[in-house]
XYZ file of C-alpha atoms in Angstrom:
520
model
C 0.000 0.000 0.000
C 1.300 3.445 -0.901
C 1.797 5.900 1.986
C -1.091 8.028 0.707
C -3.447 5.012 0.720
C -2.253 3.983 4.171
C -2.965 7.472 5.457
C -6.495 7.343 4.026
C -7.086 3.923 5.613
C -5.995 5.352 8.960
C -8.370 8.301 8.501
C -11.264 5.895 7.824
C -10.393 3.801 10.887
C -10.099 6.922 13.070
C -13.456 8.241 11.798
C -15.133 4.927 12.542
C -13.694 5.005 16.059
C -14.582 8.662 16.643
C -18.251 8.135 15.787
C -18.459 4.746 17.462
C -19.176 2.722 14.328
C -16.968 -0.090 15.668
C -19.299 -0.261 18.675
C -22.308 -0.147 16.341
C -20.951 -3.087 14.333
C -20.543 -5.188 17.476
C -23.885 -4.232 19.016
C -25.691 -7.000 17.166
C -23.387 -9.571 18.798
C -23.902 -8.485 22.390
C -25.324 -11.873 23.368
C -21.959 -13.520 22.697
C -19.552 -13.390 25.631
C -16.417 -12.590 23.617
C -18.180 -9.916 21.577
C -19.580 -8.397 24.799
C -16.082 -8.320 26.287
C -14.604 -6.756 23.134
C -17.385 -4.171 23.038
C -16.715 -3.200 26.643
C -13.018 -2.848 25.830
C -13.438 -0.564 22.813
C -16.019 1.590 24.646
C -13.644 2.193 27.551
C -13.311 5.942 28.066
C -15.842 6.791 25.341
C -19.492 7.765 25.477
C -21.887 8.424 22.635
C -24.684 10.893 23.263
C -25.933 10.995 19.665
C -28.256 8.250 18.309
C -26.613 5.543 16.217
C -28.234 6.704 12.961
C -26.950 10.233 13.402
C -23.446 8.957 14.203
C -23.443 6.826 11.060
C -24.627 9.739 8.907
C -22.028 12.115 10.315
C -19.262 9.555 9.762
C -20.261 9.020 6.125
C -20.436 12.784 5.542
C -16.965 13.195 7.049
C -15.491 10.420 4.860
C -16.607 11.961 1.573
C -18.661 11.385 -1.586
C -18.123 7.648 -2.078
C -19.305 6.910 1.457
C -22.188 9.374 1.111
C -23.386 7.540 -1.992
C -23.204 4.275 -0.099
C -25.416 5.807 2.593
C -27.870 7.063 -0.039
C -28.388 3.538 -1.344
C -28.835 2.160 2.196
C -31.466 4.798 2.976
C -33.838 3.327 0.354
C -33.583 -0.225 1.753
C -35.882 -0.033 4.775
C -36.332 -3.781 4.609
C -32.624 -4.226 5.375
C -31.895 -1.187 7.583
C -33.641 -0.299 10.893
C -36.077 2.644 10.547
C -34.070 5.024 12.775
C -30.940 4.517 10.639
C -32.858 4.723 7.331
C -34.523 8.012 8.412
C -31.173 9.533 9.279
C -29.424 8.312 6.128
C -32.241 9.797 4.027
C -30.788 13.207 4.936
C -27.773 12.355 2.789
C -29.908 12.503 -0.345
C -30.074 16.287 -0.570
C -29.017 17.721 2.805
C -25.260 17.266 2.827
C -23.720 20.357 4.504
C -23.248 23.048 1.800
C -20.058 24.896 1.080
C -20.103 28.702 1.697
C -22.241 30.946 -0.524
C -19.277 33.224 -1.295
C -17.309 30.228 -2.541
C -20.231 29.149 -4.722
C -20.553 32.609 -6.257
C -16.802 32.721 -6.936
C -16.926 29.333 -8.678
C -19.847 30.440 -10.876
C -18.062 33.617 -11.920
C -14.864 31.705 -12.631
C -16.642 29.085 -14.747
C -18.723 31.599 -16.724
C -15.850 34.129 -16.921
C -18.095 37.023 -15.985
C -19.713 38.604 -12.911
C -22.908 36.908 -11.770
C -24.913 40.065 -12.587
C -23.979 39.787 -16.261
C -25.982 36.584 -16.737
C -28.462 36.589 -13.856
C -31.087 39.097 -12.775
C -31.196 37.275 -9.438
C -28.903 34.651 -7.875
C -30.014 33.129 -4.564
C -26.968 32.773 -2.284
C -28.461 29.977 -0.167
C -28.477 26.582 -1.903
C -31.785 24.723 -2.241
C -30.057 21.333 -2.361
C -26.615 20.170 -1.334
C -25.421 16.718 -2.341
C -22.149 14.822 -2.234
C -20.846 16.082 -5.591
C -22.456 19.508 -6.088
C -25.019 21.955 -4.764
C -27.861 23.830 -6.470
C -28.935 27.487 -6.343
C -32.078 29.022 -7.830
C -31.689 32.066 -10.072
C -33.419 34.159 -12.732
C -31.823 34.891 -16.098
C -31.743 38.393 -17.563
C -34.550 37.379 -19.951
C -36.804 36.421 -16.993
C -36.518 32.615 -17.150
C -36.361 30.817 -13.796
C -33.396 28.459 -13.671
C -31.386 26.201 -11.367
C -27.606 26.580 -11.194
C -25.586 23.500 -10.267
C -22.070 24.104 -8.920
C -19.437 21.394 -8.491
C -17.910 21.110 -5.020
C -14.320 22.363 -4.925
C -11.507 19.832 -4.408
C -13.651 16.807 -5.260
C -11.222 15.178 -7.670
C -8.426 14.661 -5.142
C -10.775 13.188 -2.514
C -12.337 10.735 -4.956
C -8.981 9.686 -6.421
C -7.664 8.888 -2.929
C -10.673 6.726 -2.080
C -10.601 4.950 -5.438
C -6.893 4.199 -5.048
C -7.666 2.597 -1.687
C -10.560 0.612 -3.174
C -8.324 -0.633 -6.010
C -5.732 -1.783 -3.463
C -8.402 -3.584 -1.416
C -9.890 -5.162 -4.558
C -6.478 -6.524 -5.532
C -6.050 -8.176 -2.134
C -9.562 -9.627 -2.262
C -8.768 -11.246 -5.621
C -5.466 -12.658 -4.312
C -6.897 -14.094 -1.108
C -10.327 -15.386 -2.157
C -11.652 -17.570 -4.954
C -15.051 -15.913 -4.462
C -13.298 -12.571 -4.778
C -11.871 -13.475 -8.178
C -15.291 -14.595 -9.382
C -16.840 -11.262 -8.339
C -14.217 -9.322 -10.355
C -13.778 -6.575 -7.720
C -11.118 -4.715 -9.705
C -13.397 -4.483 -12.732
C -16.266 -3.328 -10.525
C -14.055 -0.625 -8.994
C -12.964 0.397 -12.510
C -16.632 0.811 -13.493
C -17.288 2.867 -10.339
C -14.178 4.940 -11.135
C -15.445 5.714 -14.630
C -18.935 6.716 -13.496
C -17.692 8.881 -10.625
C -15.296 10.766 -12.891
C -18.081 11.183 -15.432
C -20.175 12.710 -12.648
C -17.441 15.283 -12.014
C -17.886 16.660 -15.564
C -21.117 18.639 -15.451
C -21.212 19.072 -19.244
C -21.472 15.301 -19.511
C -24.368 15.447 -17.046
C -26.068 18.096 -19.172
C -25.644 15.891 -22.268
C -27.119 12.935 -20.377
C -30.133 15.069 -19.444
C -30.640 16.146 -23.055
C -30.571 12.525 -24.236
C -33.058 11.399 -21.562
C -35.303 14.367 -22.378
C -35.467 13.273 -26.027
C -36.009 9.621 -25.135
C -38.831 10.350 -22.679
C -40.572 13.073 -24.687
C -43.342 10.783 -25.987
C -43.966 8.807 -22.789
C -45.888 11.541 -20.894
C -44.807 10.081 -17.547
C -41.605 11.960 -16.720
C -40.224 15.487 -17.141
C -36.534 16.302 -17.660
C -35.253 19.908 -17.396
C -33.995 21.705 -20.488
C -30.334 22.720 -20.416
C -29.229 26.317 -21.074
C -26.242 25.300 -23.194
C -24.693 28.763 -23.431
C -24.181 28.656 -19.636
C -22.932 25.067 -19.250
C -19.309 24.322 -18.314
C -17.560 21.346 -16.668
C -17.861 23.056 -13.247
C -21.236 24.844 -13.564
C -24.421 24.069 -15.492
C -27.651 26.073 -15.762
C -30.975 24.383 -16.461
C -34.716 25.014 -16.477
C -36.118 25.242 -12.951
C -38.466 22.360 -12.155
C -41.151 22.660 -9.480
C -42.844 19.791 -7.694
C -43.149 17.855 -4.456
C -40.413 15.456 -3.304
C -41.481 11.886 -4.003
C -40.578 10.919 -0.437
C -43.329 13.192 0.961
C -46.141 10.719 0.377
C -48.725 12.402 2.619
C -48.312 15.762 0.863
C -48.701 13.990 -2.494
C -51.943 12.364 -1.314
C -53.260 15.733 -0.122
C -52.504 17.156 -3.578
C -54.653 14.436 -5.154
C -51.871 12.241 -6.557
C -52.798 8.576 -7.151
C -49.969 6.930 -5.195
C -50.577 3.421 -6.552
C -50.456 4.704 -10.139
C -47.335 6.697 -9.311
C -45.625 3.499 -8.152
C -46.640 1.645 -11.331
C -45.480 4.548 -13.491
C -42.068 4.392 -11.842
C -41.695 0.744 -12.875
C -42.812 1.581 -16.423
C -40.292 4.431 -16.672
C -37.466 2.201 -15.451
C -38.164 -0.682 -17.822
C -38.738 1.696 -20.754
C -35.352 3.315 -20.220
C -33.613 -0.038 -19.804
C -35.205 -2.200 -22.508
C -36.429 0.279 -25.107
C -33.592 2.796 -24.983
C -30.707 0.979 -23.283
C -29.990 4.330 -21.576
C -31.249 4.803 -18.025
C -31.058 7.180 -15.075
C -28.838 5.252 -12.653
C -29.116 7.443 -9.540
C -32.831 7.217 -8.783
C -32.829 7.791 -5.037
C -35.723 9.862 -3.635
C -33.626 13.041 -3.419
C -33.398 13.115 -7.225
C -37.116 12.733 -7.982
C -39.999 15.197 -7.669
C -43.644 14.848 -8.672
C -45.335 17.596 -10.668
C -48.523 19.114 -9.260
C -49.001 21.637 -12.098
C -52.333 21.073 -13.909
C -50.764 20.567 -17.352
C -48.239 17.965 -16.127
C -50.030 16.643 -13.043
C -48.621 13.478 -11.442
C -45.629 13.187 -13.759
C -42.222 12.299 -12.390
C -39.572 15.032 -12.470
C -36.073 13.582 -12.843
C -33.039 15.475 -11.535
C -29.281 14.868 -11.286
C -28.064 13.040 -14.390
C -24.426 12.579 -13.436
C -24.717 8.786 -13.464
C -26.486 7.024 -16.324
C -26.233 3.417 -17.451
C -26.070 2.018 -20.968
C -26.798 -1.493 -22.222
C -25.850 -3.152 -25.498
C -28.431 -4.951 -27.631
C -27.009 -8.257 -26.391
C -27.359 -7.167 -22.748
C -30.946 -5.994 -23.299
C -32.061 -9.172 -25.043
C -30.334 -11.407 -22.503
C -31.836 -9.536 -19.532
C -35.323 -9.430 -21.052
C -35.268 -13.175 -21.703
C -34.098 -13.776 -18.132
C -36.844 -11.593 -16.671
C -39.537 -13.253 -18.769
C -38.257 -16.712 -17.871
C -38.397 -15.710 -14.186
C -41.919 -14.329 -14.552
C -43.040 -17.573 -16.221
C -41.156 -19.637 -13.639
C -39.231 -21.258 -16.485
C -36.159 -21.972 -14.381
C -34.696 -24.334 -16.979
C -34.580 -21.461 -19.476
C -32.898 -19.263 -16.854
C -30.215 -21.909 -16.403
C -29.796 -22.319 -20.173
C -29.402 -18.550 -20.617
C -26.640 -18.479 -17.994
C -24.758 -21.169 -19.919
C -25.387 -19.612 -23.348
C -24.171 -16.183 -22.199
C -20.974 -17.565 -20.673
C -21.883 -16.512 -17.136
C -21.211 -20.067 -15.980
C -18.765 -22.661 -17.384
C -19.980 -24.548 -20.460
C -19.804 -27.896 -18.630
C -22.300 -26.757 -15.973
C -25.191 -29.198 -15.489
C -28.303 -27.297 -16.553
C -30.611 -29.438 -14.415
C -28.557 -28.744 -11.259
C -28.503 -24.979 -11.908
C -32.241 -25.062 -12.690
C -32.992 -26.738 -9.354
C -30.855 -24.206 -7.466
C -32.571 -21.192 -9.087
C -35.999 -22.716 -8.425
C -35.160 -23.203 -4.761
C -34.244 -19.507 -4.385
C -37.013 -17.902 -6.431
C -40.131 -20.039 -6.083
C -40.988 -18.993 -2.491
C -41.110 -15.319 -3.522
C -43.700 -15.375 -6.312
C -47.338 -14.321 -5.949
C -46.534 -12.115 -2.985
C -46.880 -8.320 -2.710
C -43.745 -6.221 -2.737
C -44.050 -5.533 0.987
C -43.495 -9.243 1.647
C -40.538 -9.619 -0.724
C -37.000 -8.474 -0.007
C -35.071 -8.303 -3.255
C -31.964 -7.905 -1.117
C -32.609 -11.299 0.480
C -33.311 -12.877 -2.924
C -30.047 -11.504 -4.318
C -28.152 -12.737 -1.269
C -29.574 -16.240 -1.678
C -28.752 -16.190 -5.384
C -25.215 -15.087 -4.523
C -24.818 -17.961 -2.076
C -26.166 -20.396 -4.665
C -24.028 -18.996 -7.488
C -20.837 -19.837 -5.606
C -21.475 -23.518 -6.314
C -21.624 -22.870 -10.063
C -18.803 -20.298 -10.397
C -21.164 -17.637 -11.742
C -19.172 -14.584 -12.881
C -20.478 -11.150 -11.963
C -20.836 -8.881 -15.022
C -19.387 -5.450 -14.172
C -21.344 -3.706 -16.941
C -24.567 -4.631 -15.111
C -23.546 -3.317 -11.677
C -25.332 0.028 -12.282
C -28.457 -1.766 -13.437
C -28.498 -3.861 -10.260
C -28.054 -0.728 -8.132
C -30.851 1.081 -9.983
C -33.197 -1.879 -9.634
C -32.637 -1.731 -5.872
C -33.446 2.005 -5.940
C -36.650 1.322 -7.884
C -37.665 -1.346 -5.387
C -36.967 1.040 -2.512
C -39.107 3.754 -4.107
C -41.909 1.294 -4.822
C -41.811 0.092 -1.224
C -42.185 3.661 0.068
C -45.008 4.578 -2.315
C -47.105 1.427 -2.403
C -46.093 -1.634 -0.373
C -48.799 -3.625 -2.198
C -47.180 -3.057 -5.605
C -46.361 -6.349 -7.334
C -43.130 -5.494 -9.165
C -43.162 -8.715 -11.181
C -46.764 -8.457 -12.360
C -46.344 -4.793 -13.285
C -43.238 -5.438 -15.364
C -44.222 -8.705 -17.090
C -46.632 -7.279 -19.757
C -44.130 -4.568 -20.636
C -41.316 -7.065 -21.163
C -43.515 -9.409 -23.202
C -44.489 -6.532 -25.508
C -40.832 -5.568 -25.842
C -39.796 -9.129 -26.732
C -42.607 -9.326 -29.303
C -41.303 -6.151 -30.907
C -37.777 -7.588 -30.950
C -38.436 -11.051 -32.389
C -42.017 -11.089 -33.763
C -43.622 -9.941 -36.983
C -43.419 -6.291 -35.945
C -39.687 -6.657 -35.412
C -39.286 -8.125 -38.917
C -41.244 -5.261 -40.467
C -39.151 -2.702 -38.572
C -35.941 -4.278 -39.880
C -37.316 -4.390 -43.436
C -38.322 -0.711 -43.219
C -34.951 0.285 -41.786
C -32.757 -1.675 -44.193
C -34.847 -1.474 -47.394
C -33.527 1.944 -48.544
C -29.946 0.750 -48.094
C -30.234 -2.545 -50.005
C -32.998 -1.812 -52.522
C -30.572 -0.478 -55.220
C -28.438 -3.637 -55.020
C -31.064 -6.423 -54.951
C -31.968 -6.275 -58.689
C -28.277 -6.476 -59.593
C -27.475 -9.405 -57.282
C -28.329 -12.278 -59.704
C -26.363 -10.647 -62.557
C -23.346 -9.970 -60.310
C -23.375 -13.567 -59.099
C -23.696 -14.838 -62.682
C -20.760 -12.702 -63.850
C -18.587 -13.821 -60.939
C -19.238 -17.523 -61.577
C -18.751 -17.140 -65.322
C -15.446 -15.363 -64.813
C -14.334 -18.133 -62.470
C -15.353 -20.786 -65.009
C -13.314 -19.145 -67.754
C -10.203 -19.459 -65.610
C -10.779 -23.222 -65.085
C -9.939 -26.145 -67.416
C -12.657 -27.079 -69.943
C -13.446 -30.274 -68.019
C -14.692 -28.203 -65.061
C -16.430 -25.449 -67.005
C -19.728 -27.263 -67.539
C -19.890 -28.243 -63.868
C -19.427 -24.629 -62.862
C -22.056 -23.443 -65.291
C -24.494 -26.037 -63.911
C -23.659 -24.928 -60.368
C -24.228 -21.321 -61.392
C -27.669 -22.178 -62.731
C -28.606 -24.093 -59.560
C -27.373 -21.157 -57.444
C -29.426 -18.685 -59.433
C -32.544 -20.827 -58.992
C -31.881 -21.152 -55.269
C -31.322 -17.407 -54.928
C -34.532 -16.678 -56.775
C -36.427 -19.068 -54.476
C -34.958 -17.408 -51.388
C -35.834 -13.919 -52.639
C -39.413 -14.986 -53.449
C -39.757 -16.643 -50.042
C -38.522 -13.492 -48.282
C -40.894 -11.363 -50.322
C -43.793 -13.686 -49.481
C -42.926 -13.673 -45.785
C -42.670 -9.886 -45.763
C -46.056 -9.516 -47.477
C -47.609 -12.042 -45.091
C -46.191 -10.252 -42.062
C -47.438 -6.935 -43.431
C -50.912 -8.392 -43.968
C -50.972 -9.783 -40.410
C -49.868 -6.417 -39.050
C -52.574 -4.562 -40.997
C -55.264 -7.054 -39.949
C -54.165 -6.696 -36.320
C -54.363 -2.912 -36.552
C -57.791 -3.046 -38.246
C -59.058 -5.605 -35.750
C -57.846 -3.426 -32.837
């Protein structure tokens, strides 16, 4: 370990000791004699007046952005974290202590290379939200538009680089010392986290993410994304349309405003699966501090998404593989789940499908047909993890953000409507998506997309093939010429048959599509 990493490790250990987190970790073992003795030893000369949740929050705030983000995720998992701790950690979502207003103003002027008064008619010195990476001020442009100004915290890069260096060192040791560690690919996971955190430190990238999500979601009528003021966007400061709504965590206020909470929960699932499976581009930081609900008459009950520093992307292969897995789970087709794991290379090729099928069934079957309030996805994932060790399942680093976001979505659904059945809500959406990918509609979409590109070449294809075979025959001895000519003729007939078959299939698919539309 480098001296700088060692120093950071000592700082973390000292912070844990200062806020009594070592005592908190041992408190669950107080019935064991040795743990009780150790707890008495470490508490000698120390007393903790603050509640345990507050101590944990303060420690995470002191340790910096990576630890704050960890606390944000924990705050949404009330099935795994005691209520007093979850309530305290929820303050990390948008109430991290702000940096001074004078410093914020100086950073804005430096980034925009002009006094604040040149661009803004009004600039509120007190921030309306303060998170681990940046804080937000309301303002009014000279043309009268109400905007939000996001300012990056000073000195963030050095703090994050120190923590990531320590995580890389720990990941290397985990891989050396543990077979399970190697299977989990901790260094690749840390590398993914590294990339996304550094992306979050470039606010122009965040603005571009917001613009992409705004375009993707424009026709869904379920979610609003603020418009960026591109002339005032820099890597350290971005200016965007001001969005007004109620925090999604304030459920009682939403009910008083007339919001249908059950529908809101279902809409959240629809938004998530649309972003993942239709677009392959999803908001990957969906904790309650980043989501409002509109109460304006023209956009009533729509989600308002904020903070686009972390987004996830999925390839077509990832989307198809995940969709097939989800559908197989929904249909309780555990054999297909096992087959997909083998086909994708997540488990060794010599894995017995029937053994993996039985293991997946054992984990998942008890959780179906139960409301969300009775299901802990965290417990399901833990059981799957324990089972996967037997089959050497490899964790896919590119899906880490998706897993994290799915946990956020579950946490939000649990807060809004504990009766929400996540599986039943998502199943019709995924089945429609798969039909569009592999059914008649998918074929027609491909034909429409590719027809302009290949239409000029199709009429010439038989002649080009004929010329190529004839040229080849002329270079061969006379004894082989007739055989080549005969082969050319057979090939032309086969090609013609294939082209006619494709044309017939396309016309049939088109007729089915039109009949379906007319029937509907």
